[in-house]
Short mmCIF file of N, CA and C in Angstrom, two decimals:
data_model
loop_
_atom_site.label_atom_id
_atom_site.label_comp_id
_atom_site.label_asym_id
_atom_site.label_seq_id
_atom_site.Cartn_x
_atom_site.Cartn_y
_atom_site.Cartn_z
N UNK A 1 113.21 154.50 148.46
CA UNK A 1 112.31 155.56 148.85
C UNK A 1 112.93 156.94 148.58
N UNK A 2 114.21 157.11 148.88
CA UNK A 2 114.91 158.38 148.66
C UNK A 2 114.95 158.69 147.16
N UNK A 3 115.15 157.67 146.33
CA UNK A 3 115.19 157.89 144.88
C UNK A 3 113.85 158.43 144.38
N UNK A 4 112.77 157.89 144.90
CA UNK A 4 111.45 158.35 144.50
C UNK A 4 111.23 159.80 144.90
N UNK A 5 111.67 160.13 146.09
CA UNK A 5 111.54 161.52 146.57
C UNK A 5 112.40 162.44 145.71
N UNK A 6 113.65 162.03 145.42
CA UNK A 6 114.53 162.82 144.56
C UNK A 6 113.92 163.03 143.17
N UNK A 7 113.30 161.96 142.65
CA UNK A 7 112.66 162.05 141.35
C UNK A 7 111.52 163.06 141.37
N UNK A 8 110.70 163.01 142.45
CA UNK A 8 109.58 163.96 142.57
C UNK A 8 110.10 165.38 142.73
N UNK A 9 111.18 165.54 143.48
CA UNK A 9 111.78 166.87 143.64
C UNK A 9 112.23 167.41 142.28
N UNK A 10 112.90 166.57 141.50
CA UNK A 10 113.36 166.99 140.17
C UNK A 10 112.19 167.36 139.26
N UNK A 11 111.14 166.54 139.32
CA UNK A 11 109.95 166.83 138.50
C UNK A 11 109.34 168.18 138.87
N UNK A 12 109.22 168.43 140.17
CA UNK A 12 108.64 169.71 140.60
C UNK A 12 109.57 170.88 140.32
N UNK A 13 110.86 170.67 140.38
CA UNK A 13 111.80 171.74 140.04
C UNK A 13 111.69 172.09 138.54
N UNK A 14 111.51 171.06 137.69
CA UNK A 14 111.32 171.31 136.26
C UNK A 14 110.02 172.07 136.02
N UNK A 15 108.93 171.64 136.71
CA UNK A 15 107.66 172.34 136.56
C UNK A 15 107.78 173.78 137.05
N UNK A 16 108.48 173.97 138.16
CA UNK A 16 108.66 175.30 138.71
C UNK A 16 109.41 176.18 137.70
N UNK A 17 110.45 175.66 137.08
CA UNK A 17 111.22 176.43 136.10
C UNK A 17 110.36 176.77 134.88
N UNK A 18 109.56 175.79 134.45
CA UNK A 18 108.68 176.01 133.31
C UNK A 18 107.69 177.14 133.61
N UNK A 19 107.10 177.13 134.80
CA UNK A 19 106.15 178.17 135.17
C UNK A 19 106.84 179.52 135.38
N UNK A 20 108.05 179.50 135.90
CA UNK A 20 108.81 180.74 136.04
C UNK A 20 109.11 181.36 134.67
N UNK A 21 109.45 180.51 133.70
CA UNK A 21 109.69 180.99 132.34
C UNK A 21 108.43 181.62 131.76
N UNK A 22 107.29 180.96 131.95
CA UNK A 22 106.03 181.50 131.46
C UNK A 22 105.69 182.82 132.17
N UNK A 23 105.94 182.88 133.47
CA UNK A 23 105.68 184.10 134.22
C UNK A 23 106.55 185.24 133.71
N UNK A 24 107.83 184.96 133.48
CA UNK A 24 108.73 186.01 132.96
C UNK A 24 108.31 186.47 131.58
N UNK A 25 107.85 185.54 130.76
CA UNK A 25 107.38 185.89 129.42
C UNK A 25 106.13 186.77 129.52
N UNK A 26 105.22 186.42 130.40
CA UNK A 26 104.01 187.22 130.60
C UNK A 26 104.35 188.61 131.13
N UNK A 27 105.33 188.69 132.03
CA UNK A 27 105.75 189.99 132.56
C UNK A 27 106.34 190.86 131.45
N UNK A 28 107.12 190.27 130.56
CA UNK A 28 107.71 191.01 129.44
C UNK A 28 106.62 191.53 128.50
N UNK A 29 105.63 190.71 128.20
CA UNK A 29 104.53 191.14 127.34
C UNK A 29 103.73 192.26 128.01
N UNK A 30 103.47 192.11 129.31
CA UNK A 30 102.76 193.12 130.06
C UNK A 30 103.51 194.45 130.03
N UNK A 31 104.80 194.40 130.23
CA UNK A 31 105.64 195.60 130.20
C UNK A 31 105.59 196.27 128.82
N UNK A 32 105.63 195.46 127.77
CA UNK A 32 105.58 196.00 126.41
C UNK A 32 104.26 196.73 126.18
N UNK A 33 103.14 196.15 126.60
CA UNK A 33 101.84 196.79 126.42
C UNK A 33 101.70 198.04 127.29
N UNK A 34 102.27 198.01 128.48
CA UNK A 34 102.23 199.20 129.33
C UNK A 34 103.03 200.34 128.70
N UNK A 35 104.17 200.02 128.09
CA UNK A 35 104.97 201.05 127.41
C UNK A 35 104.23 201.60 126.19
N UNK A 36 103.58 200.72 125.43
CA UNK A 36 102.81 201.15 124.26
C UNK A 36 101.67 202.07 124.70
N UNK A 37 100.99 201.69 125.76
CA UNK A 37 99.90 202.51 126.28
C UNK A 37 100.42 203.87 126.72
N UNK A 38 101.55 203.89 127.41
CA UNK A 38 102.12 205.14 127.89
C UNK A 38 102.52 206.06 126.73
N UNK A 39 103.14 205.48 125.68
CA UNK A 39 103.51 206.27 124.50
C UNK A 39 102.27 206.89 123.87
N UNK A 40 101.20 206.10 123.79
CA UNK A 40 99.96 206.59 123.22
C UNK A 40 99.37 207.71 124.08
N UNK A 41 99.36 207.54 125.39
CA UNK A 41 98.84 208.56 126.29
C UNK A 41 99.65 209.84 126.24
N UNK A 42 100.93 209.72 125.89
CA UNK A 42 101.80 210.89 125.78
C UNK A 42 101.72 211.54 124.41
N UNK A 43 100.78 211.08 123.59
CA UNK A 43 100.56 211.72 122.29
C UNK A 43 101.20 211.01 121.12
N UNK A 44 101.90 209.92 121.35
CA UNK A 44 102.50 209.17 120.25
C UNK A 44 101.45 208.33 119.55
N UNK A 45 101.80 207.87 118.38
CA UNK A 45 100.89 207.02 117.64
C UNK A 45 101.18 205.57 117.96
N UNK A 46 100.12 204.78 117.99
CA UNK A 46 100.33 203.35 118.19
C UNK A 46 101.12 202.81 117.01
N UNK A 47 102.16 202.09 117.29
CA UNK A 47 102.99 201.54 116.23
C UNK A 47 103.99 202.54 115.69
N UNK A 48 103.91 203.80 116.08
CA UNK A 48 104.77 204.84 115.54
C UNK A 48 106.23 204.67 115.86
N UNK A 49 106.57 204.12 117.01
CA UNK A 49 107.96 203.95 117.38
C UNK A 49 108.55 202.68 116.82
N UNK A 50 107.71 201.79 116.36
CA UNK A 50 108.19 200.52 115.86
C UNK A 50 108.20 200.55 114.34
N UNK A 51 109.36 200.86 113.77
CA UNK A 51 109.48 201.02 112.33
C UNK A 51 109.20 199.73 111.56
N UNK A 52 109.23 198.61 112.25
CA UNK A 52 109.02 197.34 111.56
C UNK A 52 107.58 196.83 111.70
N UNK A 53 106.71 197.65 112.28
CA UNK A 53 105.34 197.20 112.52
C UNK A 53 104.58 197.03 111.21
N UNK A 54 103.81 195.94 111.09
CA UNK A 54 102.97 195.79 109.91
C UNK A 54 101.85 196.83 109.94
N UNK A 55 101.42 197.25 108.77
CA UNK A 55 100.39 198.27 108.72
C UNK A 55 99.44 198.00 107.57
N UNK A 56 98.34 198.72 107.61
CA UNK A 56 97.35 198.68 106.55
C UNK A 56 97.10 200.13 106.14
N UNK A 57 96.73 200.34 104.89
CA UNK A 57 96.43 201.69 104.43
C UNK A 57 94.93 201.90 104.47
N UNK A 58 94.52 203.10 104.90
CA UNK A 58 93.09 203.41 104.96
C UNK A 58 92.54 203.59 103.54
N UNK A 59 91.25 203.48 103.43
CA UNK A 59 90.58 203.66 102.14
C UNK A 59 90.79 205.07 101.62
N UNK A 60 90.73 206.05 102.50
CA UNK A 60 90.89 207.44 102.06
C UNK A 60 92.31 207.68 101.53
N UNK A 61 93.30 207.02 102.12
CA UNK A 61 94.67 207.14 101.61
C UNK A 61 94.74 206.59 100.18
N UNK A 62 94.08 205.46 99.94
CA UNK A 62 94.06 204.89 98.59
C UNK A 62 93.37 205.81 97.60
N UNK A 63 92.27 206.45 98.03
CA UNK A 63 91.55 207.39 97.15
C UNK A 63 92.46 208.57 96.81
N UNK A 64 93.10 209.13 97.82
CA UNK A 64 93.96 210.30 97.60
C UNK A 64 95.14 209.92 96.70
N UNK A 65 95.76 208.77 96.96
CA UNK A 65 96.87 208.33 96.11
C UNK A 65 96.43 208.18 94.66
N UNK A 66 95.29 207.54 94.45
CA UNK A 66 94.80 207.30 93.09
C UNK A 66 94.48 208.61 92.37
N UNK A 67 93.79 209.52 93.06
CA UNK A 67 93.40 210.78 92.42
C UNK A 67 94.61 211.68 92.16
N UNK A 68 95.53 211.74 93.11
CA UNK A 68 96.74 212.55 92.90
C UNK A 68 97.56 212.00 91.73
N UNK A 69 97.66 210.68 91.65
CA UNK A 69 98.41 210.10 90.54
C UNK A 69 97.73 210.42 89.22
N UNK A 70 96.40 210.39 89.19
CA UNK A 70 95.69 210.68 87.94
C UNK A 70 95.96 212.10 87.48
N UNK A 71 96.05 213.04 88.41
CA UNK A 71 96.35 214.43 88.03
C UNK A 71 97.76 214.50 87.44
N UNK A 72 98.73 213.87 88.11
CA UNK A 72 100.11 213.88 87.62
C UNK A 72 100.21 213.15 86.28
N UNK A 73 99.70 211.92 86.25
CA UNK A 73 99.82 211.10 85.04
C UNK A 73 98.98 211.68 83.90
N UNK A 74 97.82 212.23 84.22
CA UNK A 74 96.98 212.84 83.20
C UNK A 74 97.67 214.04 82.56
N UNK A 75 98.41 214.78 83.35
CA UNK A 75 99.17 215.93 82.81
C UNK A 75 100.22 215.46 81.82
N UNK A 76 100.91 214.40 82.18
CA UNK A 76 101.93 213.85 81.28
C UNK A 76 101.28 213.35 80.00
N UNK A 77 100.20 212.60 80.14
CA UNK A 77 99.49 212.09 78.96
C UNK A 77 98.97 213.23 78.09
N UNK A 78 98.49 214.28 78.73
CA UNK A 78 98.01 215.43 77.96
C UNK A 78 99.13 216.00 77.09
N UNK A 79 100.30 216.22 77.69
CA UNK A 79 101.40 216.81 76.92
C UNK A 79 101.93 215.87 75.84
N UNK A 80 102.01 214.57 76.13
CA UNK A 80 102.47 213.65 75.08
C UNK A 80 101.42 213.51 73.98
N UNK A 81 100.16 213.51 74.35
CA UNK A 81 99.09 213.44 73.34
C UNK A 81 99.09 214.70 72.48
N UNK A 82 99.25 215.83 73.10
CA UNK A 82 99.30 217.10 72.37
C UNK A 82 100.51 217.13 71.44
N UNK A 83 101.62 216.65 71.93
CA UNK A 83 102.87 216.64 71.14
C UNK A 83 102.72 215.79 69.89
N UNK A 84 102.16 214.58 70.03
CA UNK A 84 102.09 213.65 68.91
C UNK A 84 100.85 213.84 68.02
N UNK A 85 99.77 214.38 68.59
CA UNK A 85 98.56 214.57 67.77
C UNK A 85 98.51 215.97 67.18
N UNK A 86 99.09 216.92 67.90
CA UNK A 86 99.03 218.30 67.45
C UNK A 86 97.64 218.90 67.62
N UNK A 87 96.77 218.20 68.32
CA UNK A 87 95.39 218.66 68.47
C UNK A 87 95.01 218.73 69.94
N UNK A 88 94.59 219.91 70.36
CA UNK A 88 94.17 220.12 71.75
C UNK A 88 92.95 219.26 72.07
N UNK A 89 92.01 219.19 71.17
CA UNK A 89 90.79 218.41 71.44
C UNK A 89 91.09 216.91 71.52
N UNK A 90 92.02 216.41 70.69
CA UNK A 90 92.40 214.99 70.77
C UNK A 90 93.08 214.71 72.10
N UNK A 91 94.01 215.60 72.50
CA UNK A 91 94.72 215.42 73.77
C UNK A 91 93.75 215.42 74.94
N UNK A 92 92.82 216.37 74.96
CA UNK A 92 91.83 216.44 76.03
C UNK A 92 90.91 215.22 76.03
N UNK A 93 90.56 214.74 74.86
CA UNK A 93 89.70 213.56 74.76
C UNK A 93 90.40 212.32 75.32
N UNK A 94 91.68 212.17 74.99
CA UNK A 94 92.43 211.01 75.47
C UNK A 94 92.55 211.05 76.99
N UNK A 95 92.93 212.21 77.53
CA UNK A 95 93.08 212.34 78.99
C UNK A 95 91.73 212.19 79.68
N UNK A 96 90.71 212.85 79.15
CA UNK A 96 89.39 212.78 79.77
C UNK A 96 88.79 211.39 79.75
N UNK A 97 89.06 210.65 78.66
CA UNK A 97 88.46 209.33 78.53
C UNK A 97 88.96 208.34 79.57
N UNK A 98 90.19 208.52 80.02
CA UNK A 98 90.70 207.50 80.94
C UNK A 98 90.93 208.01 82.37
N UNK A 99 90.58 209.27 82.64
CA UNK A 99 90.83 209.81 83.98
C UNK A 99 90.13 209.00 85.06
N UNK A 100 88.82 208.88 84.98
CA UNK A 100 88.08 208.20 86.04
C UNK A 100 88.23 206.69 85.99
N UNK A 101 88.33 206.13 84.79
CA UNK A 101 88.50 204.67 84.71
C UNK A 101 89.83 204.25 85.32
N UNK A 102 90.88 205.01 85.02
CA UNK A 102 92.18 204.67 85.60
C UNK A 102 92.23 204.99 87.09
N UNK A 103 91.57 206.06 87.52
CA UNK A 103 91.52 206.36 88.96
C UNK A 103 90.82 205.22 89.70
N UNK A 104 89.73 204.73 89.14
CA UNK A 104 89.00 203.64 89.78
C UNK A 104 89.83 202.36 89.80
N UNK A 105 90.47 202.04 88.68
CA UNK A 105 91.27 200.81 88.66
C UNK A 105 92.51 200.93 89.54
N UNK A 106 93.09 202.11 89.64
CA UNK A 106 94.23 202.27 90.54
C UNK A 106 93.78 202.12 92.00
N UNK A 107 92.63 202.68 92.33
CA UNK A 107 92.09 202.54 93.68
C UNK A 107 91.88 201.06 94.00
N UNK A 108 91.28 200.32 93.08
CA UNK A 108 91.05 198.88 93.29
C UNK A 108 92.38 198.16 93.45
N UNK A 109 93.36 198.51 92.62
CA UNK A 109 94.69 197.91 92.73
C UNK A 109 95.34 198.20 94.08
N UNK A 110 95.20 199.44 94.55
CA UNK A 110 95.74 199.81 95.86
C UNK A 110 95.10 198.98 96.97
N UNK A 111 93.79 198.81 96.90
CA UNK A 111 93.08 198.05 97.93
C UNK A 111 93.49 196.58 97.89
N UNK A 112 93.69 196.04 96.67
CA UNK A 112 94.13 194.64 96.56
C UNK A 112 95.55 194.47 97.08
N UNK A 113 96.45 195.39 96.71
CA UNK A 113 97.84 195.32 97.19
C UNK A 113 97.89 195.48 98.71
N UNK A 114 96.96 196.22 99.26
CA UNK A 114 96.92 196.47 100.70
C UNK A 114 96.65 195.21 101.49
N UNK A 115 96.07 194.21 100.85
CA UNK A 115 95.77 192.96 101.54
C UNK A 115 97.02 192.13 101.80
N UNK A 116 98.11 192.48 101.16
CA UNK A 116 99.37 191.75 101.32
C UNK A 116 100.38 192.57 102.11
N UNK A 117 101.10 191.91 103.00
CA UNK A 117 102.18 192.57 103.74
C UNK A 117 103.53 192.34 103.05
N UNK A 118 103.53 191.68 101.90
CA UNK A 118 104.78 191.43 101.18
C UNK A 118 105.46 192.75 100.85
N UNK A 119 106.74 192.83 101.19
CA UNK A 119 107.49 194.05 100.91
C UNK A 119 107.25 195.17 101.89
N UNK A 120 106.69 194.84 103.04
CA UNK A 120 106.43 195.84 104.08
C UNK A 120 107.17 195.46 105.36
N UNK A 121 108.45 195.18 105.23
CA UNK A 121 109.20 194.72 106.39
C UNK A 121 109.74 195.85 107.27
N UNK A 122 109.74 197.08 106.77
CA UNK A 122 110.36 198.16 107.53
C UNK A 122 109.37 199.23 107.94
N UNK A 123 108.10 198.89 108.05
CA UNK A 123 107.10 199.87 108.43
C UNK A 123 106.66 200.73 107.25
N UNK A 124 107.18 200.44 106.08
CA UNK A 124 106.81 201.15 104.85
C UNK A 124 107.00 200.18 103.70
N UNK A 125 106.48 200.55 102.55
CA UNK A 125 106.72 199.73 101.36
C UNK A 125 108.20 199.80 101.03
N UNK A 126 108.83 198.62 100.81
CA UNK A 126 110.24 198.65 100.43
C UNK A 126 110.38 198.88 98.93
N UNK A 127 111.60 199.02 98.47
CA UNK A 127 111.86 199.34 97.07
C UNK A 127 111.28 198.29 96.13
N UNK A 128 111.42 197.02 96.48
CA UNK A 128 110.89 195.95 95.63
C UNK A 128 109.38 196.03 95.47
N UNK A 129 108.68 196.33 96.55
CA UNK A 129 107.21 196.45 96.48
C UNK A 129 106.83 197.65 95.60
N UNK A 130 107.53 198.77 95.78
CA UNK A 130 107.24 199.96 94.96
C UNK A 130 107.48 199.66 93.49
N UNK A 131 108.57 198.97 93.18
CA UNK A 131 108.88 198.62 91.79
C UNK A 131 107.81 197.69 91.21
N UNK A 132 107.43 196.68 91.99
CA UNK A 132 106.40 195.74 91.52
C UNK A 132 105.08 196.47 91.26
N UNK A 133 104.69 197.35 92.18
CA UNK A 133 103.44 198.10 92.00
C UNK A 133 103.52 198.99 90.76
N UNK A 134 104.65 199.67 90.59
CA UNK A 134 104.81 200.56 89.43
C UNK A 134 104.74 199.76 88.13
N UNK A 135 105.43 198.64 88.06
CA UNK A 135 105.44 197.85 86.83
C UNK A 135 104.08 197.24 86.52
N UNK A 136 103.42 196.70 87.55
CA UNK A 136 102.09 196.11 87.34
C UNK A 136 101.08 197.17 86.88
N UNK A 137 101.08 198.30 87.56
CA UNK A 137 100.15 199.36 87.20
C UNK A 137 100.45 199.88 85.80
N UNK A 138 101.71 200.12 85.50
CA UNK A 138 102.06 200.68 84.20
C UNK A 138 101.74 199.71 83.06
N UNK A 139 101.87 198.43 83.29
CA UNK A 139 101.50 197.45 82.26
C UNK A 139 100.03 197.62 81.88
N UNK A 140 99.19 197.70 82.88
CA UNK A 140 97.76 197.92 82.62
C UNK A 140 97.54 199.29 81.96
N UNK A 141 98.17 200.33 82.50
CA UNK A 141 97.94 201.69 82.01
C UNK A 141 98.42 201.88 80.57
N UNK A 142 99.52 201.23 80.20
CA UNK A 142 100.02 201.33 78.83
C UNK A 142 98.99 200.76 77.85
N UNK A 143 98.45 199.59 78.20
CA UNK A 143 97.42 198.97 77.34
C UNK A 143 96.20 199.87 77.24
N UNK A 144 95.79 200.44 78.35
CA UNK A 144 94.64 201.33 78.38
C UNK A 144 94.89 202.57 77.53
N UNK A 145 96.06 203.20 77.71
CA UNK A 145 96.38 204.42 76.94
C UNK A 145 96.46 204.12 75.45
N UNK A 146 97.09 203.02 75.10
CA UNK A 146 97.20 202.63 73.69
C UNK A 146 95.81 202.45 73.08
N UNK A 147 94.94 201.74 73.79
CA UNK A 147 93.59 201.48 73.30
C UNK A 147 92.80 202.77 73.14
N UNK A 148 92.80 203.59 74.20
CA UNK A 148 92.02 204.85 74.15
C UNK A 148 92.58 205.79 73.10
N UNK A 149 93.89 205.89 72.99
CA UNK A 149 94.50 206.77 71.98
C UNK A 149 94.12 206.32 70.58
N UNK A 150 94.14 205.02 70.34
CA UNK A 150 93.79 204.51 69.01
C UNK A 150 92.31 204.76 68.71
N UNK A 151 91.44 204.49 69.70
CA UNK A 151 90.00 204.68 69.48
C UNK A 151 89.66 206.15 69.21
N UNK A 152 90.37 207.05 69.85
CA UNK A 152 90.07 208.48 69.68
C UNK A 152 90.76 209.05 68.44
N UNK A 153 92.05 208.75 68.28
CA UNK A 153 92.81 209.35 67.18
C UNK A 153 92.66 208.57 65.87
N UNK A 154 92.25 207.31 65.95
CA UNK A 154 92.11 206.44 64.77
C UNK A 154 93.42 206.30 63.99
N UNK A 155 94.53 206.35 64.73
CA UNK A 155 95.85 206.27 64.09
C UNK A 155 96.75 205.45 65.00
N UNK A 156 97.08 204.22 64.61
CA UNK A 156 97.87 203.32 65.46
C UNK A 156 99.28 203.84 65.68
N UNK A 157 99.85 204.50 64.69
CA UNK A 157 101.20 205.05 64.83
C UNK A 157 101.22 206.13 65.92
N UNK A 158 100.27 207.04 65.86
CA UNK A 158 100.20 208.09 66.87
C UNK A 158 99.90 207.50 68.25
N UNK A 159 98.98 206.56 68.31
CA UNK A 159 98.62 205.91 69.58
C UNK A 159 99.83 205.21 70.18
N UNK A 160 100.62 204.57 69.34
CA UNK A 160 101.83 203.88 69.81
C UNK A 160 102.86 204.86 70.36
N UNK A 161 103.01 205.99 69.71
CA UNK A 161 103.95 207.02 70.18
C UNK A 161 103.51 207.57 71.54
N UNK A 162 102.22 207.83 71.66
CA UNK A 162 101.69 208.36 72.94
C UNK A 162 101.89 207.33 74.05
N UNK A 163 101.46 206.10 73.80
CA UNK A 163 101.58 205.06 74.83
C UNK A 163 103.05 204.74 75.12
N UNK A 164 103.88 204.73 74.09
CA UNK A 164 105.30 204.42 74.29
C UNK A 164 106.02 205.47 75.10
N UNK A 165 105.78 206.75 74.78
CA UNK A 165 106.45 207.80 75.56
C UNK A 165 105.91 207.84 76.98
N UNK A 166 104.62 207.60 77.12
CA UNK A 166 104.04 207.51 78.47
C UNK A 166 104.70 206.37 79.25
N UNK A 167 104.91 205.25 78.58
CA UNK A 167 105.47 204.07 79.25
C UNK A 167 106.84 204.36 79.83
N UNK A 168 107.68 204.97 79.04
CA UNK A 168 109.05 205.24 79.49
C UNK A 168 109.06 206.24 80.65
N UNK A 169 108.42 207.37 80.44
CA UNK A 169 108.48 208.44 81.44
C UNK A 169 107.69 208.10 82.70
N UNK A 170 106.46 207.62 82.52
CA UNK A 170 105.60 207.42 83.69
C UNK A 170 105.94 206.19 84.52
N UNK A 171 106.64 205.22 83.96
CA UNK A 171 107.05 204.07 84.78
C UNK A 171 108.04 204.54 85.84
N UNK A 172 109.03 205.32 85.43
CA UNK A 172 109.98 205.89 86.40
C UNK A 172 109.30 206.84 87.37
N UNK A 173 108.41 207.66 86.85
CA UNK A 173 107.68 208.62 87.68
C UNK A 173 106.81 207.90 88.71
N UNK A 174 106.17 206.81 88.28
CA UNK A 174 105.32 206.03 89.19
C UNK A 174 106.14 205.42 90.32
N UNK A 175 107.34 204.93 89.99
CA UNK A 175 108.22 204.36 91.02
C UNK A 175 108.57 205.44 92.05
N UNK A 176 108.94 206.62 91.59
CA UNK A 176 109.27 207.74 92.50
C UNK A 176 108.04 208.10 93.33
N UNK A 177 106.88 208.14 92.70
CA UNK A 177 105.63 208.46 93.39
C UNK A 177 105.37 207.45 94.52
N UNK A 178 105.55 206.17 94.24
CA UNK A 178 105.37 205.14 95.26
C UNK A 178 106.38 205.28 96.39
N UNK A 179 107.62 205.65 96.07
CA UNK A 179 108.65 205.83 97.11
C UNK A 179 108.30 207.01 98.01
N UNK A 180 107.78 208.07 97.43
CA UNK A 180 107.36 209.23 98.23
C UNK A 180 106.22 208.82 99.17
N UNK A 181 105.23 208.12 98.64
CA UNK A 181 104.10 207.70 99.48
C UNK A 181 104.54 206.69 100.54
N UNK A 182 105.59 205.95 100.30
CA UNK A 182 106.07 205.00 101.31
C UNK A 182 106.56 205.73 102.55
N UNK A 183 107.00 206.96 102.38
CA UNK A 183 107.53 207.76 103.50
C UNK A 183 106.43 208.53 104.24
N UNK A 184 105.26 208.64 103.65
CA UNK A 184 104.17 209.42 104.25
C UNK A 184 103.41 208.55 105.25
N UNK A 185 103.30 209.02 106.48
CA UNK A 185 102.63 208.26 107.54
C UNK A 185 101.11 208.41 107.50
N UNK A 186 100.61 209.51 106.94
CA UNK A 186 99.18 209.76 106.93
C UNK A 186 98.45 208.61 106.25
N UNK A 187 97.39 208.14 106.88
CA UNK A 187 96.56 207.11 106.30
C UNK A 187 97.04 205.69 106.54
N UNK A 188 98.08 205.55 107.37
CA UNK A 188 98.55 204.20 107.72
C UNK A 188 97.94 203.82 109.06
N UNK A 189 97.47 202.61 109.16
CA UNK A 189 96.97 202.08 110.43
C UNK A 189 97.87 200.92 110.81
N UNK A 190 98.61 201.10 111.88
CA UNK A 190 99.53 200.05 112.31
C UNK A 190 98.76 198.93 112.99
N UNK A 191 99.17 197.73 112.66
CA UNK A 191 98.50 196.55 113.21
C UNK A 191 99.25 196.15 114.48
N UNK A 192 98.55 196.24 115.59
CA UNK A 192 99.13 195.89 116.88
C UNK A 192 98.95 194.39 117.08
N UNK A 193 100.06 193.70 117.15
CA UNK A 193 100.01 192.24 117.33
C UNK A 193 100.14 191.93 118.82
N UNK A 194 99.26 191.09 119.28
CA UNK A 194 99.34 190.67 120.67
C UNK A 194 98.77 189.27 120.80
N UNK A 195 99.12 188.66 121.89
CA UNK A 195 98.58 187.34 122.16
C UNK A 195 98.19 187.25 123.62
N UNK A 196 97.19 186.45 123.88
CA UNK A 196 96.71 186.32 125.27
C UNK A 196 96.98 184.91 125.72
#
């Protein structure tokens, strides 16, 4: 009889410990949410103090990034096109022909990349993600520039020079551009993870 009672006591002590562990875990989660709420009420941003928080980029951030890049990249293309063609109208035609198409495709690329948290372990895009984005985008852009330059200038040698010089300079520039945007908080929406 005593053994049975001892066994029941042990079983209830185990259950008690299990529930105490769950209670302590719930208290810790509650404390974390209360601190987050307090930071927010004091003017902080949700997720702002947690540098490792996963985030998503807003649509307007993607639009601004795409359009700003087109201005920068279009300027480079203009000067390389002018240098190799010697014609202001050819340079303007090349830049004008791909401004909106590349802005639209970069926006779409930004939105697709935004669906993945890969390379976002530190609350920002890490170097590997920036490099991958720069290389993927530049691969597409080089083909586009080569095609448009050839169609407008009707000279494959000139088109190759324009696309080639763009490739070298703008790939590095795109990487730097992505690194700068990784540091900008505007347009990031931090994903608050919680469980009930």
